[in-house]
Tab-separated table of C-alpha atoms and ligand atoms in Angstrom:
chain	number	residue	atom	x	y	z
A	1405	MET	CA	-2.823	77.482	219.565
A	1406	PRO	CA	-1.337	74.590	217.472
A	1407	GLU	CA	-1.882	74.850	213.674
A	1408	GLN	CA	-3.164	71.264	213.390
A	1409	ASP	CA	-5.173	68.882	215.690
A	1410	VAL	CA	-3.065	65.921	214.591
A	1411	ILE	CA	0.207	65.615	212.718
A	1412	ILE	CA	1.141	62.292	211.295
A	1413	VAL	CA	4.648	61.552	210.271
A	1414	GLY	CA	5.175	58.828	207.580
A	1415	ALA	CA	2.821	58.135	204.511
A	1416	GLY	CA	3.116	54.293	204.566
A	1417	PHE	CA	-0.091	52.375	204.941
A	1418	ALA	CA	-0.149	53.008	208.650
A	1419	GLY	CA	0.096	56.773	208.216
A	1420	LEU	CA	-2.309	56.956	205.233
A	1421	THR	CA	-4.896	54.932	207.201
A	1422	ALA	CA	-4.582	56.992	210.348
A	1423	ALA	CA	-4.734	60.283	208.380
A	1424	SER	CA	-7.687	59.068	206.180
A	1425	ASP	CA	-9.616	57.863	209.396
A	1426	LEU	CA	-8.868	61.025	211.260
A	1427	ALA	CA	-9.964	63.168	208.341
A	1428	ASP	CA	-13.194	61.304	207.794
A	1429	ALA	CA	-14.003	61.987	211.426
A	1430	GLY	CA	-13.555	65.732	210.899
A	1431	VAL	CA	-10.214	66.103	212.406
A	1432	ASN	CA	-7.811	68.662	211.179
A	1433	VAL	CA	-4.770	66.414	210.155
A	1434	LEU	CA	-1.459	67.004	208.256
A	1435	LEU	CA	0.532	63.968	207.056
A	1436	LEU	CA	4.278	64.669	206.494
A	1437	GLU	CA	6.349	62.310	204.324
A	1438	ALA	CA	10.096	62.337	203.723
A	1439	ARG	CA	9.992	60.774	200.314
A	1440	ASP	CA	8.703	62.258	197.106
A	1441	ARG	CA	6.100	59.458	197.049
A	1442	VAL	CA	3.622	57.738	199.422
A	1443	GLY	CA	3.438	54.109	200.264
A	1444	GLY	CA	6.680	53.576	202.423
A	1445	LYS	CA	7.576	49.901	201.986
A	1446	VAL	CA	4.902	49.607	199.408
A	1447	GLU	CA	6.265	51.113	196.263
A	1448	SER	CA	6.351	50.308	192.457
A	1449	GLU	CA	8.481	50.848	189.473
A	1450	VAL	CA	7.993	50.375	185.642
A	1451	LEU	CA	9.913	47.708	183.751
A	1452	PRO	CA	11.498	48.307	180.341
A	1453	ASP	CA	8.472	46.652	178.769
A	1454	GLY	CA	6.149	49.158	180.497
A	1455	THR	CA	4.746	46.806	183.146
A	1456	ARG	CA	4.381	48.447	186.579
A	1457	ILE	CA	5.480	46.096	189.397
A	1458	ASP	CA	5.308	46.211	193.238
A	1459	THR	CA	8.977	46.392	194.386
A	1460	GLY	CA	7.972	46.374	198.018
A	1461	GLY	CA	4.693	45.006	199.745
A	1462	GLN	CA	2.611	43.228	197.278
A	1463	PHE	CA	0.732	39.898	198.305
A	1464	PHE	CA	-2.188	39.303	200.477
A	1465	CYS	CA	-4.897	36.865	201.355
A	1466	ARG	CA	-8.587	36.585	202.063
A	1467	ASP	CA	-7.798	36.311	205.827
A	1468	MET	CA	-6.683	39.922	205.962
A	1469	PRO	CA	-10.017	41.715	206.515
A	1470	GLU	CA	-8.955	45.421	206.536
A	1471	LEU	CA	-7.047	45.237	203.312
A	1472	MET	CA	-9.754	43.140	201.620
A	1473	VAL	CA	-12.312	45.934	202.561
A	1474	LEU	CA	-10.077	48.576	201.337
A	1475	ILE	CA	-9.444	46.668	197.949
A	1476	LYS	CA	-13.080	46.227	197.430
A	1477	ALA	CA	-13.871	49.931	198.278
A	1478	HIS	CA	-11.357	51.015	195.588
A	1479	GLY	CA	-13.002	48.747	193.024
A	1480	LYS	CA	-9.939	46.494	192.500
A	1481	THR	CA	-9.995	42.915	191.427
A	1482	PRO	CA	-7.133	40.817	192.812
A	1483	VAL	CA	-5.245	38.455	190.590
A	1484	MET	CA	-4.849	34.936	192.138
A	1485	THR	CA	-1.151	33.738	192.424
A	1486	TYR	CA	-0.847	30.818	190.202
A	1487	ALA	CA	-0.912	27.741	192.366
A	1488	GLU	CA	-1.510	24.891	189.932
A	1489	GLY	CA	1.151	22.112	189.829
A	1490	GLU	CA	4.178	21.229	191.898
A	1491	THR	CA	6.494	23.200	193.908
A	1492	ILE	CA	10.163	22.728	193.422
A	1493	PHE	CA	12.464	22.187	196.489
A	1494	ARG	CA	16.076	22.882	196.392
A	1495	PRO	CA	18.283	21.036	197.056
A	1496	PRO	CA	15.921	18.492	195.240
A	1497	VAL	CA	13.586	16.395	197.097
A	1498	ALA	CA	10.523	14.577	195.942
A	1499	PRO	CA	7.554	17.082	196.228
A	1500	GLN	CA	5.732	14.857	198.666
A	1501	LYS	CA	8.862	14.577	200.924
A	1502	GLY	CA	9.239	18.532	200.551
A	1503	TYR	CA	5.541	19.004	201.585
A	1504	GLU	CA	5.892	16.748	204.564
A	1505	LEU	CA	9.008	18.546	205.782
A	1506	TRP	CA	7.073	21.899	205.667
A	1507	ARG	CA	4.216	20.243	207.590
A	1508	GLN	CA	6.647	19.473	210.324
A	1509	VAL	CA	7.986	23.035	210.248
A	1510	ASP	CA	4.505	24.345	210.524
A	1511	ALA	CA	4.012	22.065	213.489
A	1512	LEU	CA	7.046	23.436	215.088
A	1513	ARG	CA	5.701	26.971	214.370
A	1514	ASP	CA	2.441	25.957	216.239
A	1515	ARG	CA	4.664	24.693	219.172
A	1516	MET	CA	6.240	28.178	219.325
A	1517	ILE	CA	2.976	29.906	219.154
A	1518	ALA	CA	1.651	27.802	222.052
A	1519	THR	CA	4.462	28.788	224.283
A	1520	LYS	CA	3.443	30.930	227.334
A	1521	PRO	CA	4.648	34.531	227.058
A	1522	ASP	CA	5.669	34.720	230.773
A	1523	ASP	CA	7.145	31.245	230.992
A	1524	PRO	CA	10.365	32.046	232.978
A	1525	GLU	CA	12.128	29.279	231.017
A	1526	LEU	CA	11.885	31.387	227.861
A	1527	ALA	CA	13.450	34.413	229.501
A	1528	GLY	CA	16.551	35.770	227.550
A	1529	LEU	CA	16.289	33.146	224.739
A	1530	THR	CA	16.854	33.837	221.117
A	1531	VAL	CA	14.975	31.942	218.435
A	1532	ALA	CA	18.117	29.820	217.792
A	1533	ASP	CA	18.300	29.026	221.527
A	1534	TRP	CA	14.766	27.807	221.595
A	1535	VAL	CA	15.112	25.708	218.481
A	1536	ALA	CA	18.233	24.037	219.893
A	1537	ARG	CA	16.206	23.003	222.966
A	1538	GLN	CA	13.470	21.134	220.903
A	1539	ASP	CA	13.625	17.455	220.290
A	1540	ILE	CA	13.168	17.417	216.616
A	1541	PRO	CA	14.882	16.149	213.508
A	1542	ALA	CA	17.846	18.134	212.170
A	1543	ASP	CA	16.108	19.005	208.833
A	1544	VAL	CA	13.035	20.285	210.606
A	1545	ALA	CA	15.234	22.548	212.830
A	1546	LYS	CA	16.936	23.777	209.630
A	1547	GLY	CA	13.801	24.292	207.783
A	1548	PHE	CA	12.251	26.374	210.692
A	1549	LEU	CA	15.517	28.485	210.897
A	1550	ARG	CA	15.314	28.926	207.119
A	1551	LEU	CA	11.636	30.082	207.466
A	1552	VAL	CA	12.654	32.624	210.100
A	1553	LYS	CA	15.383	34.116	207.939
A	1554	GLY	CA	13.109	34.365	204.985
A	1555	LEU	CA	10.064	35.949	206.840
A	1556	TRP	CA	11.555	37.851	209.496
A	1557	CYS	CA	14.948	38.613	207.584
A	1558	ARG	CA	17.402	38.385	210.366
A	1559	SER	CA	19.419	35.660	211.760
A	1560	PRO	CA	17.591	33.461	214.305
A	1561	ASP	CA	20.487	33.842	216.724
A	1562	GLU	CA	19.671	37.488	217.081
A	1563	ILE	CA	15.869	37.537	217.111
A	1564	ALA	CA	14.317	37.425	220.662
A	1565	PHE	CA	12.216	34.248	221.025
A	1566	THR	CA	9.238	35.745	223.000
A	1567	TYR	CA	8.980	38.533	220.489
A	1568	LEU	CA	8.870	36.047	217.460
A	1569	ALA	CA	6.239	33.878	219.246
A	1570	SER	CA	4.104	36.913	220.003
A	1571	ASN	CA	4.497	38.298	216.584
A	1572	ASP	CA	3.570	34.947	214.927
A	1573	ARG	CA	0.616	34.426	217.127
A	1574	ARG	CA	-0.932	37.563	215.520
A	1575	ILE	CA	-0.289	36.068	211.923
A	1576	THR	CA	-3.343	34.003	211.762
A	1577	ASN	CA	-4.083	33.387	208.134
A	1578	THR	CA	-5.121	29.868	207.039
A	1579	HIS	CA	-4.754	30.672	203.321
A	1580	SER	CA	-1.279	31.524	201.942
A	1581	GLU	CA	-0.105	35.021	202.590
A	1582	LEU	CA	0.762	34.961	198.896
A	1583	GLU	CA	-2.684	34.076	197.763
A	1584	MET	CA	-3.307	37.152	195.633
A	1585	PHE	CA	-1.951	40.551	194.550
A	1586	LEU	CA	-3.063	43.455	192.627
A	1587	GLY	CA	-2.374	43.467	188.783
A	1588	GLY	CA	-2.485	47.383	189.101
A	1589	THR	CA	0.090	47.266	192.015
A	1590	ALA	CA	-0.656	47.610	195.881
A	1591	HIS	CA	1.356	50.822	195.537
A	1592	ALA	CA	-1.525	52.458	193.353
A	1593	LEU	CA	-3.933	51.784	196.266
A	1594	ALA	CA	-1.584	53.820	198.481
A	1595	GLY	CA	-1.746	56.606	195.781
A	1596	GLU	CA	-5.526	56.473	195.850
A	1597	LEU	CA	-5.594	56.841	199.674
A	1598	ALA	CA	-3.191	59.804	199.344
A	1599	ALA	CA	-5.163	61.469	196.677
A	1600	LYS	CA	-8.200	61.710	199.238
A	1601	LEU	CA	-6.042	63.673	201.384
A	1602	GLY	CA	-5.178	66.471	199.070
A	1603	ASP	CA	-3.164	69.309	200.551
A	1604	ARG	CA	-3.387	67.630	203.884
A	1605	LEU	CA	-0.416	65.525	202.591
A	1606	LYS	CA	3.108	67.126	202.279
A	1607	LEU	CA	5.785	65.050	200.498
A	1608	ASN	CA	9.539	65.793	200.602
A	1609	THR	CA	9.188	66.768	204.205
A	1610	ALA	CA	11.740	64.737	206.374
A	1611	VAL	CA	11.060	65.344	209.909
A	1612	SER	CA	14.126	65.542	212.200
A	1613	ARG	CA	13.217	67.107	215.475
A	1614	ILE	CA	10.221	67.015	217.763
A	1615	GLU	CA	9.723	69.344	220.637
A	1616	HIS	CA	6.827	68.232	222.949
A	1617	SER	CA	4.997	69.047	226.096
A	1618	ALA	CA	1.557	68.127	227.412
A	1619	GLY	CA	0.078	70.908	225.377
A	1620	GLY	CA	1.280	69.602	221.978
A	1621	VAL	CA	4.284	69.168	219.586
A	1622	GLU	CA	6.443	71.403	217.505
A	1623	ILE	CA	7.881	69.468	214.644
A	1624	TRP	CA	10.895	70.540	212.515
A	1625	SER	CA	11.843	69.601	209.006
A	1626	GLY	CA	14.940	71.674	208.123
A	1627	ALA	CA	13.731	75.233	208.857
A	1628	GLN	CA	10.113	74.354	208.427
A	1629	ARG	CA	8.112	74.233	211.648
A	1630	PHE	CA	4.682	72.603	212.147
A	1631	SER	CA	2.575	72.493	215.349
A	1632	ALA	CA	-0.188	70.134	216.526
A	1633	GLY	CA	-2.074	69.018	219.622
A	1634	ARG	CA	-1.188	65.521	218.974
A	1635	LEU	CA	1.374	63.498	216.883
A	1636	ILE	CA	1.425	60.029	215.465
A	1637	LEU	CA	4.791	58.848	214.352
A	1638	ALA	CA	3.722	56.227	211.819
A	1639	LEU	CA	7.263	55.009	211.267
A	1640	PRO	CA	9.027	51.762	211.881
A	1641	PRO	CA	10.698	51.841	215.404
A	1642	VAL	CA	14.243	52.080	213.775
A	1643	ALA	CA	13.191	55.282	211.923
A	1644	VAL	CA	11.672	56.743	215.058
A	1645	ARG	CA	15.108	56.271	216.783
A	1646	LYS	CA	16.654	58.622	214.191
A	1647	LEU	CA	14.627	61.466	215.406
A	1648	VAL	CA	15.704	64.121	218.001
A	1649	PHE	CA	13.215	64.567	220.846
A	1650	SER	CA	13.273	67.661	223.071
A	1651	PRO	CA	12.798	66.745	225.943
A	1652	ALA	CA	14.317	63.371	225.378
A	1653	LEU	CA	11.824	60.514	225.490
A	1654	PRO	CA	11.397	58.861	228.919
A	1655	ALA	CA	13.854	56.054	229.565
A	1656	PRO	CA	11.418	53.189	229.178
A	1657	VAL	CA	10.348	54.440	225.823
A	1658	ASP	CA	13.857	54.895	224.673
A	1659	LYS	CA	14.675	51.414	225.844
A	1660	ALA	CA	11.625	50.093	223.977
A	1661	LEU	CA	12.826	51.705	220.702
A	1662	ARG	CA	16.295	50.458	221.172
A	1663	ALA	CA	15.106	46.765	221.306
A	1664	TRP	CA	14.508	46.725	217.583
A	1665	ALA	CA	16.849	46.167	214.588
A	1666	PRO	CA	15.996	46.242	210.949
A	1667	GLY	CA	15.708	43.046	208.797
A	1668	TYR	CA	17.335	42.648	205.493
A	1669	ALA	CA	15.626	41.977	202.202
A	1670	ILE	CA	16.236	42.189	198.434
A	1671	LYS	CA	13.242	41.770	196.028
A	1672	VAL	CA	14.039	40.563	192.537
A	1673	GLN	CA	11.593	40.496	189.621
A	1674	VAL	CA	12.577	38.104	186.819
A	1675	SER	CA	10.585	38.521	183.580
A	1676	TYR	CA	10.105	35.897	180.856
A	1677	ALA	CA	8.388	35.830	177.473
A	1678	LYS	CA	5.868	33.347	178.856
A	1679	PRO	CA	5.272	31.380	182.162
A	1680	PHE	CA	7.031	28.218	180.700
A	1681	TRP	CA	6.969	26.474	184.079
A	1682	ARG	CA	3.226	26.099	183.886
A	1683	ASP	CA	3.688	23.821	180.759
A	1684	LEU	CA	6.075	21.741	182.771
A	1685	GLY	CA	3.394	21.082	185.459
A	1686	LEU	CA	5.017	23.411	187.906
A	1687	ASN	CA	3.277	26.464	189.782
A	1688	GLY	CA	6.457	28.485	189.717
A	1689	THR	CA	7.060	28.351	193.408
A	1690	VAL	CA	10.689	27.442	194.460
A	1691	MET	CA	11.632	26.683	198.182
A	1692	TRP	CA	15.249	26.819	198.794
A	1693	GLN	CA	16.537	24.845	201.965
A	1694	GLU	CA	19.932	26.015	200.709
A	1695	PRO	CA	20.846	28.896	200.283
A	1696	GLN	CA	18.587	29.911	203.207
A	1697	GLY	CA	16.468	32.850	202.926
A	1698	LEU	CA	15.602	32.418	199.214
A	1699	TYR	CA	12.007	31.959	197.836
A	1700	ALA	CA	10.357	32.473	194.423
A	1701	CYS	CA	6.837	32.424	193.181
A	1702	ASP	CA	4.823	33.277	189.963
A	1703	THR	CA	3.762	36.859	189.545
A	1704	SER	CA	2.375	36.507	186.030
A	1705	ARG	CA	-0.829	38.364	185.133
A	1706	GLY	CA	-2.462	39.470	181.956
A	1707	GLY	CA	0.151	39.688	179.156
A	1708	TYR	CA	2.993	39.608	181.654
A	1709	ALA	CA	5.078	36.573	182.663
A	1710	GLY	CA	7.454	36.614	185.632
A	1711	LEU	CA	8.748	35.332	188.899
A	1712	VAL	CA	9.346	37.181	192.065
A	1713	MET	CA	12.565	36.113	194.166
A	1714	PHE	CA	12.738	37.096	197.701
A	1715	ILE	CA	16.240	37.208	199.341
A	1716	GLY	CA	15.957	37.655	203.042
A	1717	GLY	CA	18.013	37.812	206.188
A	1718	PRO	CA	21.884	37.145	206.281
A	1719	LEU	CA	21.723	36.178	202.530
A	1720	ALA	CA	20.359	39.552	201.684
A	1721	LEU	CA	23.039	41.223	203.814
A	1722	GLN	CA	25.775	38.982	201.930
A	1723	TRP	CA	24.465	40.317	198.528
A	1724	HIS	CA	23.940	43.913	199.591
A	1725	GLY	CA	26.408	46.318	197.975
A	1726	ARG	CA	27.957	43.612	195.604
A	1727	PRO	CA	28.035	44.433	191.894
A	1728	LEU	CA	24.676	43.917	190.221
A	1729	GLU	CA	26.024	41.652	187.449
A	1730	GLU	CA	27.153	39.286	190.139
A	1731	LEU	CA	23.671	39.249	191.673
A	1732	HIS	CA	22.086	38.813	188.283
A	1733	GLY	CA	24.460	35.787	187.842
A	1734	PHE	CA	23.389	34.334	191.125
A	1735	VAL	CA	19.738	34.695	190.349
A	1736	ARG	CA	20.197	33.253	186.848
A	1737	GLU	CA	22.165	30.291	188.342
A	1738	ARG	CA	19.519	29.492	190.836
A	1739	LEU	CA	16.787	29.589	188.429
A	1740	VAL	CA	18.556	27.502	185.869
A	1741	ASP	CA	19.295	24.896	188.655
A	1742	ALA	CA	15.500	24.912	189.643
A	1743	PHE	CA	13.889	25.021	186.134
A	1744	GLY	CA	16.602	23.858	183.670
A	1745	GLU	CA	17.955	25.945	180.713
A	1746	GLN	CA	14.553	27.844	180.233
A	1747	GLY	CA	15.192	29.521	183.575
A	1748	ALA	CA	18.072	31.501	181.873
A	1749	ASP	CA	15.851	32.704	179.066
A	1750	MET	CA	15.010	35.930	180.866
A	1751	ARG	CA	13.714	39.247	179.364
A	1752	ASP	CA	14.813	41.286	182.342
A	1753	ILE	CA	15.944	41.044	185.953
A	1754	HIS	CA	14.861	43.899	188.233
A	1755	VAL	CA	16.488	44.259	191.682
A	1756	ARG	CA	15.260	46.338	194.660
A	1757	ASP	CA	17.762	46.212	197.500
A	1758	TRP	CA	15.954	47.464	200.793
A	1759	VAL	CA	18.966	46.785	202.996
A	1760	ASP	CA	19.965	50.032	204.603
A	1761	ASP	CA	16.795	51.791	203.112
A	1762	PRO	CA	17.133	55.321	204.686
A	1763	TRP	CA	13.472	55.750	205.443
A	1764	SER	CA	11.810	52.328	205.917
A	1765	SER	CA	14.420	49.943	207.390
A	1766	GLY	CA	15.659	47.036	205.368
A	1767	ALA	CA	12.959	44.377	205.183
A	1768	TYR	CA	9.249	43.606	205.734
A	1769	SER	CA	9.490	44.780	209.341
A	1770	ASP	CA	11.887	45.704	212.162
A	1771	VAL	CA	12.402	42.825	214.665
A	1772	ILE	CA	13.077	42.755	218.384
A	1773	VAL	CA	16.720	41.678	219.034
A	1774	ASP	CA	16.860	42.319	222.833
A	1775	PRO	CA	15.508	39.165	224.447
A	1776	GLU	CA	15.111	41.204	227.725
A	1777	ALA	CA	12.791	43.746	226.058
A	1778	ARG	CA	9.647	41.767	226.672
A	1779	ASP	CA	7.315	44.729	227.127
A	1780	ALA	CA	8.629	46.903	224.226
A	1781	GLU	CA	5.573	46.715	222.062
A	1782	ASP	CA	3.196	47.516	225.071
A	1783	VAL	CA	5.319	50.595	225.927
A	1784	LEU	CA	5.228	51.920	222.281
A	1785	ASN	CA	1.579	51.290	222.009
A	1786	ALA	CA	0.953	53.190	225.114
A	1787	GLY	CA	2.891	56.151	223.545
A	1788	VAL	CA	4.018	59.349	225.354
A	1789	PRO	CA	0.916	61.475	224.951
A	1790	PRO	CA	0.722	63.703	223.042
A	1791	ILE	CA	3.089	61.399	221.073
A	1792	HIS	CA	1.618	58.083	219.715
A	1793	PHE	CA	3.434	55.327	217.564
A	1794	ALA	CA	1.873	53.502	214.800
A	1795	SER	CA	3.558	51.086	212.336
A	1796	SER	CA	2.871	47.698	211.098
A	1797	GLU	CA	5.402	46.305	213.613
A	1798	LEU	CA	2.947	47.389	216.538
A	1799	ALA	CA	-0.366	45.976	215.061
A	1800	SER	CA	-2.505	43.626	217.057
A	1801	SER	CA	-2.972	41.520	214.007
A	1802	TYR	CA	-0.593	40.816	210.881
A	1803	PRO	CA	2.367	42.787	212.187
A	1804	GLY	CA	4.952	43.149	209.488
A	1805	TYR	CA	2.381	43.088	206.625
A	1806	ILE	CA	0.404	45.765	204.790
A	1807	GLU	CA	-2.715	44.478	206.726
A	1808	GLY	CA	-0.862	45.139	210.025
A	1809	ALA	CA	-0.049	48.602	208.829
A	1810	ILE	CA	-3.673	49.425	208.242
A	1811	VAL	CA	-4.542	47.994	211.564
A	1812	ALA	CA	-1.955	49.999	213.423
A	1813	GLY	CA	-2.989	53.239	211.685
A	1814	ARG	CA	-6.697	52.488	212.469
A	1815	GLN	CA	-6.006	51.708	216.071
A	1816	ALA	CA	-3.888	54.922	216.448
A	1817	ALA	CA	-6.679	56.982	214.884
A	1818	ALA	CA	-9.244	55.348	217.296
A	1819	ARG	CA	-7.045	56.116	220.345
A	1820	LEU	CA	-6.759	59.741	219.361
A	1821	LEU	CA	-10.437	60.137	218.646
A	1822	ALA	CA	-11.214	58.510	221.940
A	1823	ALA	CA	-8.817	60.823	223.646
A	1824	GLY	CA	-10.807	63.860	222.158
A	1825	ALA	CA	-8.917	64.774	218.999
A	1826	ARG	CA	-12.412	65.242	217.477
A	1827	SER	CA	-13.486	67.797	220.026
A	1828	ASP	CA	-10.177	69.715	219.286
A	1829	ALA	CA	-11.256	69.782	215.637
A	1830	GLN	CA	-14.716	71.020	216.416
A	1831	ARG	CA	-13.320	73.775	218.568
A	1832	THR	CA	-11.120	75.070	215.864
A	1833	LEU	CA	-14.022	74.918	213.344
B	3113	FAD	C1	10.556	44.034	199.800
B	3113	FAD	C2	9.332	43.987	200.670
B	3113	FAD	C3	8.312	43.129	200.279
B	3113	FAD	C4	7.031	43.050	201.145
B	3113	FAD	N1	6.096	42.145	200.750
B	3113	FAD	C5	5.009	42.213	201.520
B	3113	FAD	C6	3.871	41.551	200.920
B	3113	FAD	O1	3.936	40.865	199.848
B	3113	FAD	N2	2.695	41.642	201.591
B	3113	FAD	C7	2.545	42.215	202.817
B	3113	FAD	O2	1.537	42.331	203.353
B	3113	FAD	N3	3.568	43.059	203.243
B	3113	FAD	C8	4.826	43.060	202.625
B	3113	FAD	N4	5.784	43.861	203.026
B	3113	FAD	C9	5.766	44.526	204.300
B	3113	FAD	C10	4.816	45.707	204.194
B	3113	FAD	O3	5.075	46.382	202.978
B	3113	FAD	C11	5.124	46.564	205.426
B	3113	FAD	O4	4.857	45.840	206.573
B	3113	FAD	C12	4.136	47.729	205.485
B	3113	FAD	O5	3.905	48.423	204.342
B	3113	FAD	C13	4.655	48.838	206.536
B	3113	FAD	O6	3.798	49.952	206.509
B	3113	FAD	P1	4.094	51.134	207.592
B	3113	FAD	O7	3.279	52.291	207.258
B	3113	FAD	O8	4.166	50.437	209.005
B	3113	FAD	O9	5.718	51.582	207.379
B	3113	FAD	P2	6.400	52.100	206.136
B	3113	FAD	O10	5.791	51.611	204.836
B	3113	FAD	O11	7.781	51.847	206.332
B	3113	FAD	O12	6.100	53.719	206.059
B	3113	FAD	C14	6.848	54.659	206.962
B	3113	FAD	C15	6.874	55.966	206.122
B	3113	FAD	O13	7.656	56.862	206.899
B	3113	FAD	C16	8.350	57.635	206.027
B	3113	FAD	N5	9.409	58.216	206.949
B	3113	FAD	C17	10.390	57.683	207.556
B	3113	FAD	N6	11.145	58.503	208.361
B	3113	FAD	C18	10.540	59.666	208.085
B	3113	FAD	C19	10.930	60.927	208.619
B	3113	FAD	N7	11.839	61.355	209.498
B	3113	FAD	N8	10.013	62.042	208.242
B	3113	FAD	C20	9.011	61.842	207.403
B	3113	FAD	N9	8.645	60.696	206.871
B	3113	FAD	C21	9.360	59.546	207.355
B	3113	FAD	C22	8.943	56.719	205.130
B	3113	FAD	O14	9.469	57.325	203.870
B	3113	FAD	C23	7.641	55.849	204.791
B	3113	FAD	O15	6.857	56.374	203.744
B	3113	FAD	C24	7.017	43.860	202.338
B	3113	FAD	C25	8.062	44.819	202.547
B	3113	FAD	C26	9.111	44.969	201.748
B	3113	FAD	C27	10.182	45.920	202.048
């Protein structure tokens, strides 16, 4: 008889949500997490001035229903990201011209979303291949490729086109995805979800081996063994691939897992004495067309003033592993170029390099790089009962976001409840 009804591996938002939903339904669950903290790609650190900042997932908007409900249920009041004033474009263009370019880039994004997933003309294409076939001005093509590098954090000549179109179809916000954030950090919200689980959560428990049969699973973390009737792997696909399965997963599932690759991202928090850009009529947002994959916006709140800078895609890979002082110099140079000398007047630069992260992959989400793997997400969503997969990547809405992780965790829990996990629990009570 298995010890647990359901074991969930991975205490990011997907795993925390699945565990919490199942526990609420009376199911006997155990959540195993490799790190000494919960949150996965949502984590926080404390700056020298005592301010706690999100060093991973942070922003959201009113169009993300699950997260908005959770935030409200936990009594949190979001901070609106400062949006008064002009955005800076680099290399410099007049704001109106910059906004017009981004309108055209958005229109190209709509054209991508409107493609038919089973169109034979799209078979085998990468994103770069598809862009090259569009009759569009060169600066719009470049702007679109820059957007892909910044958001999906991998080179467009590697990302499968039908994957990106399908992924973007599920990102339906009409308000900016950076509309708001939590002053007390998104990571604290993960901590509150975990607190509810009590001793049903085990930290510092890296799972390495899974033995499975129709009757259940045996899970190994070093010499520790756990057993359950069902398993949810709430891990990014690249992290699932590191596990040993006995027997090996069926070939189509193994192929579906191999279709993914990690993105690359570095998140930089730059602190100032005050948000000086506001006095200059600027909102703090900087959109770089060059170098590609760089973006900044205002994260000031209460008594704290600062800008967050995202370095994504090949640019992050280029900076990964280089000496920190050199990266600081690059950040300072870019901000002086954007804001003038005041940009150099920093109190602190905090760098979190996610490239090569051992547990959560290297960016906001893993991406599909095998253009032939058109059913990879369907295969993983079907799972190999009693093994189920849940991570933000697989969500039916907002994949690659915190919202997506909650959706994926909720959907996995619902699937297990529908398959009888609750009756297992009642049997053991
Ligand atoms: C720098 C950065 C900025 C981001 N910014 C935003 C943002 O502003 N807004 C937004 O909505 N999203 C953002 N995201 C994306 C968002 O954070 C993620 O999409 C989401 O949190 C993923 O959740 P998850 O539960 O699917 O996976 P993860 O958070 O990756 O959780 C997986 C968990 O599994 C654990 N694990 C892995 N392997 C094992 C193992 N073998 N055994 C046990 N445990 C294991 C990991 O430690 C981790 O805790 C950002 C991500 C990053 C990295």
